[in-house]
Coordinates of C-alpha atoms in Angstrom, one line a residue:
M1 CA 14.0 -8.1 25.2
P2 CA 11.0 -8.7 23.4
L3 CA 9.6 -6.9 20.9
S4 CA 8.2 -3.7 22.0
P5 CA 5.2 -1.7 21.7
T6 CA 5.0 1.2 19.4
G7 CA 2.6 3.4 21.7
P8 CA 6.0 2.7 24.6
I9 CA 8.0 4.5 22.2
V10 CA 5.8 7.2 20.2
E11 CA 4.0 8.6 23.3
P12 CA 7.4 9.4 26.3
A13 CA 9.6 10.6 23.2
A14 CA 6.7 13.0 23.0
R15 CA 6.0 13.8 25.8
A16 CA 10.2 14.3 26.6
G17 CA 10.5 16.5 23.1
R18 CA 12.9 13.3 21.2
G19 CA 12.4 12.0 18.0
V20 CA 11.7 8.8 16.8
G21 CA 13.5 7.1 14.0
A22 CA 11.0 5.8 11.9
F23 CA 12.7 4.4 9.0
N24 CA 12.1 1.3 5.7
V25 CA 12.4 -2.5 5.8
I26 CA 13.0 -2.8 1.8
Q27 CA 14.7 -6.9 2.5
L28 CA 16.3 -8.4 5.7
E29 CA 19.7 -6.6 5.1
H30 CA 17.8 -3.3 6.3
A31 CA 16.3 -4.5 9.1
E32 CA 19.6 -5.6 10.1
A33 CA 21.5 -3.3 9.4
L34 CA 18.8 -0.4 10.9
I35 CA 18.9 -2.5 14.1
T36 CA 21.8 -3.2 14.4
G37 CA 22.8 1.0 14.0
A38 CA 19.9 2.1 16.6
E39 CA 22.6 0.2 19.3
R40 CA 25.0 2.1 18.3
A41 CA 23.4 4.6 19.6
R42 CA 21.6 2.3 22.1
A43 CA 18.1 4.4 20.5
P44 CA 14.3 2.8 19.7
V45 CA 13.7 2.7 16.4
I46 CA 10.5 2.4 14.5
L47 CA 10.7 -0.9 11.4
Q48 CA 9.0 -0.1 8.8
I49 CA 7.4 -1.6 6.3
S50 CA 5.0 -0.3 3.8
Q51 CA 2.0 -1.7 1.1
N52 CA 4.8 -1.5 -1.7
C53 CA 7.5 -3.9 -0.2
V54 CA 4.3 -6.3 0.6
R55 CA 3.3 -5.5 -2.9
Y56 CA 7.6 -6.1 -4.2
H57 CA 7.9 -9.9 -1.9
G58 CA 4.4 -11.0 -2.7
A59 CA 3.6 -11.3 0.4
L60 CA 3.1 -9.5 3.9
E61 CA 4.1 -12.8 6.1
P62 CA 7.9 -13.6 4.8
I63 CA 9.5 -10.0 5.2
G64 CA 6.7 -9.7 7.8
A65 CA 7.9 -12.4 10.0
A66 CA 11.8 -12.0 9.6
T67 CA 12.1 -8.5 10.6
L68 CA 9.0 -9.6 14.2
A69 CA 12.0 -11.9 14.7
L70 CA 15.3 -9.2 14.0
A71 CA 13.6 -6.8 16.4
R72 CA 13.0 -9.9 19.1
R73 CA 16.5 -10.5 19.3
A74 CA 17.7 -6.6 20.0
S75 CA 19.1 -4.7 23.1
V76 CA 17.6 -1.8 22.3
P77 CA 13.2 -1.4 21.8
V78 CA 11.9 -2.3 18.6
A79 CA 9.3 -2.2 16.4
V80 CA 7.5 -3.2 14.0
H81 CA 5.2 -1.3 12.0
L82 CA 2.8 -1.2 9.1
D83 CA 3.4 1.5 6.6
H84 CA 1.2 3.1 4.0
A85 CA -1.5 0.5 4.4
E86 CA -5.1 1.0 2.3
E87 CA -6.2 -2.0 2.4
L88 CA -8.2 -3.1 6.3
A89 CA -7.2 -7.0 4.8
L90 CA -3.9 -5.4 5.4
V91 CA -3.8 -4.0 8.8
R92 CA -5.5 -7.2 10.4
E93 CA -2.9 -9.7 8.4
A94 CA -0.4 -7.5 10.0
V95 CA -2.1 -7.3 13.7
A96 CA -2.3 -11.5 13.6
L97 CA 1.3 -11.5 12.7
G98 CA 2.2 -9.1 15.8
F99 CA 3.1 -5.3 14.7
S100 CA 2.3 -3.0 17.3
S101 CA 1.2 -0.4 14.7
V102 CA 0.0 0.2 11.1
M103 CA 0.1 3.9 9.4
F104 CA -3.2 3.5 7.4
D105 CA -3.6 6.1 4.7
A106 CA -7.4 6.5 4.1
S107 CA -5.7 10.6 2.5
A108 CA -6.3 10.2 -1.4
L109 CA -10.5 10.2 0.2
D110 CA -12.7 13.1 0.7
Y111 CA -12.2 14.4 4.2
R112 CA -15.8 12.6 5.5
D113 CA -15.0 9.1 3.8
N114 CA -11.5 9.6 5.5
V115 CA -12.6 9.7 9.1
A116 CA -15.2 7.2 8.6
A117 CA -12.2 4.0 7.2
T118 CA -10.0 5.5 9.4
A119 CA -12.7 5.9 12.6
E120 CA -13.0 1.4 11.4
V121 CA -9.4 0.9 11.1
A122 CA -8.6 2.7 14.7
S123 CA -11.8 0.9 15.9
F124 CA -10.3 -3.1 15.3
C125 CA -6.7 -2.2 16.2
H126 CA -7.7 -0.4 19.8
E127 CA -9.1 -3.9 20.6
H128 CA -6.1 -5.8 19.6
G129 CA -3.6 -3.4 21.4
V130 CA -2.4 -2.2 19.0
F131 CA -1.5 1.5 18.4
V132 CA -2.9 3.6 14.5
E133 CA -1.0 6.5 12.8
A134 CA -2.9 8.3 10.0
E135 CA -2.9 11.4 7.8
L136 CA -5.0 14.1 7.4
G137 CA -5.8 15.1 3.2
E138 CA -6.3 16.8 1.1
V139 CA -4.2 15.9 -2.6
G140 CA -4.8 12.6 -4.2
G141 CA -1.8 10.7 -5.4
K142 CA 0.8 9.2 -4.5
D143 CA 2.4 11.9 -2.2
G144 CA -0.8 12.7 -0.8
V145 CA -0.9 15.5 2.4
H146 CA 3.1 15.4 1.4
A147 CA 3.1 16.7 -1.9
P148 CA 5.9 20.5 -1.4
G149 CA 2.9 23.1 -1.8
A150 CA -0.3 21.2 0.8
R151 CA -0.4 22.5 4.2
T152 CA -2.2 20.6 7.4
D153 CA -5.0 23.1 9.1
P154 CA -4.1 22.6 12.4
D155 CA -7.8 22.6 14.0
E156 CA -9.1 20.7 11.1
A157 CA -6.2 18.1 12.3
R158 CA -7.6 18.4 15.8
S159 CA -11.0 17.1 14.8
F160 CA -9.7 14.9 12.9
V161 CA -7.8 13.4 15.5
E162 CA -10.9 13.4 17.8
A163 CA -13.4 11.6 14.9
T164 CA -11.5 9.3 14.6
G165 CA -9.6 7.7 18.0
V166 CA -5.6 7.3 16.2
D167 CA -2.6 7.7 18.3
A168 CA -0.7 9.4 15.9
L169 CA -0.9 12.2 12.6
A170 CA 0.9 12.3 10.5
V171 CA 1.2 16.1 8.6
A172 CA 2.0 17.8 6.0
V173 CA 4.3 20.7 7.0
G174 CA 6.5 21.3 3.6
S175 CA 7.9 17.5 2.8
S176 CA 7.9 15.6 0.0
H177 CA 8.1 11.5 -0.7
A178 CA 11.0 9.9 -2.0
M179 CA 13.0 13.3 -3.2
L180 CA 16.6 12.7 -3.6
T181 CA 18.2 15.6 -3.2
R182 CA 18.4 17.6 0.5
D183 CA 16.1 21.0 0.2
A184 CA 13.0 20.5 1.7
A185 CA 12.0 23.6 3.0
L186 CA 10.0 23.1 6.6
D187 CA 7.3 25.4 7.6
F188 CA 8.9 25.4 11.7
E189 CA 4.9 27.4 12.8
L190 CA 2.6 25.2 11.9
I191 CA 5.3 22.1 13.2
S192 CA 4.6 24.8 16.1
R193 CA 0.8 24.7 15.5
L194 CA -0.2 21.5 15.2
R195 CA 1.4 20.4 18.6
D196 CA -0.3 22.7 20.4
A197 CA -3.6 22.0 18.5
V198 CA -3.2 18.2 18.3
P199 CA -3.4 15.8 21.6
V200 CA -1.5 13.0 19.8
P201 CA 1.9 12.8 18.2
L202 CA 3.2 14.3 15.1
V203 CA 4.3 12.4 12.6
L204 CA 6.8 13.2 9.8
H205 CA 6.7 11.6 6.2
G206 CA 8.9 12.3 2.9
S207 CA 11.7 13.4 5.8
S208 CA 14.3 12.2 3.3
G209 CA 14.5 15.7 2.0
V210 CA 14.7 17.4 4.8
P211 CA 18.2 18.7 5.8
E212 CA 20.1 16.5 9.1
K213 CA 19.5 20.3 10.6
D214 CA 16.1 20.7 10.0
L215 CA 15.4 17.4 11.2
T216 CA 17.0 18.7 15.0
T217 CA 14.8 21.7 14.4
A218 CA 11.7 20.4 13.7
V219 CA 11.2 17.6 16.3
E220 CA 12.6 20.6 18.8
H221 CA 9.2 22.6 17.5
G222 CA 6.8 20.0 18.2
M223 CA 7.2 17.1 15.6
T224 CA 8.5 13.1 17.1
K225 CA 7.8 10.9 14.5
V226 CA 9.9 10.6 11.9
N227 CA 9.6 8.6 8.1
I228 CA 12.3 8.2 6.7
A229 CA 13.2 5.6 3.8
T230 CA 14.6 6.5 0.5
H231 CA 17.7 8.7 1.8
L232 CA 18.5 5.4 3.7
N233 CA 18.2 3.9 0.1
K234 CA 20.8 5.6 -1.6
A235 CA 22.8 5.1 1.2
F236 CA 22.9 1.4 1.1
T237 CA 22.5 1.1 -3.1
A238 CA 25.8 3.8 -3.1
A239 CA 27.9 1.1 -0.8
V240 CA 26.9 -1.2 -3.6
R241 CA 27.6 0.7 -6.3
A242 CA 30.9 1.3 -5.3
H243 CA 31.8 -2.3 -3.7
L244 CA 31.3 -4.0 -7.9
S245 CA 32.7 -0.9 -9.3
A246 CA 36.0 -1.9 -6.5
N247 CA 35.3 -5.8 -7.2
P248 CA 34.1 -6.6 -10.5
S249 CA 34.3 -10.0 -10.3
T250 CA 32.1 -9.9 -7.0
V251 CA 29.2 -12.5 -8.1
D252 CA 29.2 -13.7 -4.2
T253 CA 25.8 -11.4 -3.1
R254 CA 27.0 -11.3 0.4
K255 CA 29.9 -9.5 0.0
Y256 CA 27.9 -6.8 -1.5
F257 CA 25.0 -6.5 1.0
A258 CA 27.1 -6.2 3.1
A259 CA 28.8 -3.6 2.1
G260 CA 25.0 -2.3 1.3
R261 CA 23.8 -3.3 4.8
E262 CA 26.7 -2.0 7.0
A263 CA 26.5 2.0 5.2
V264 CA 22.1 2.2 6.5
A265 CA 23.2 0.6 10.3
A266 CA 26.1 3.4 9.8
E267 CA 23.5 6.2 8.2
T268 CA 21.0 5.2 10.9
E269 CA 22.8 5.7 13.8
K270 CA 23.8 9.4 12.0
L271 CA 20.2 10.4 12.7
L272 CA 18.9 8.6 15.6
G273 CA 21.8 10.6 16.8
V274 CA 20.0 14.5 15.0
L275 CA 16.5 12.9 15.9
G276 CA 17.5 12.4 20.0
A277 CA 16.4 9.3 20.0
A278 CA 18.4 8.3 23.0
P279 CA 16.4 8.7 26.2

């Protein structure tokens, strides 16, 4: 199947009230696992490569090109997305490589500067047929708008989308990045208000800390793209630890990476079911 653009995955899902899983790639095994899980669920999926992942690998092209190659071989629609990019140069590189969407993160800036920077990125990306996600920030730091106490104002969100021309908006409704426990309390009433106010699909970041039943409810109230990374990393790491504990003499990395890959594939299949991602 040819590489899928992000828009034809996210926009029909938003109209139909379905969720879309957007899961982070760190190593090649993650990309393989996410695609395997999506194929088992018979659902589309978005593979995300973050700016932090690029820093880990030292460059975007090697991990990006490998992920794109895997996406092209999948039997379900798979899009490849640049996540939390803060640098225009990295956005340009991702577009040149063939990524079909980018999330530009200027949420640490004040509102006016965020609008200006995001509008510039959106204009560039749209010239190349690339889908753009952004977030409206009030709180600086790693979590940006996704600090636990932050909330997105629906009127400001609508104005931000109109001013920037972005195709999807990440909103603050109670989740937070890098949570290891699943006890985040989402504001479902606010999600509904945002859905009614904002003319583009909504995105939930920090979804690893949200209980599964609440992810389903969030989609029912209007959330579309759901980003999950830490939860899948926990599954990968737990499987590797279990394999090495049971097989302490193992030195072949393929043995324990295979265990981690299968754990992520199984969890991906389950999460796509939770999100109602299959058409």
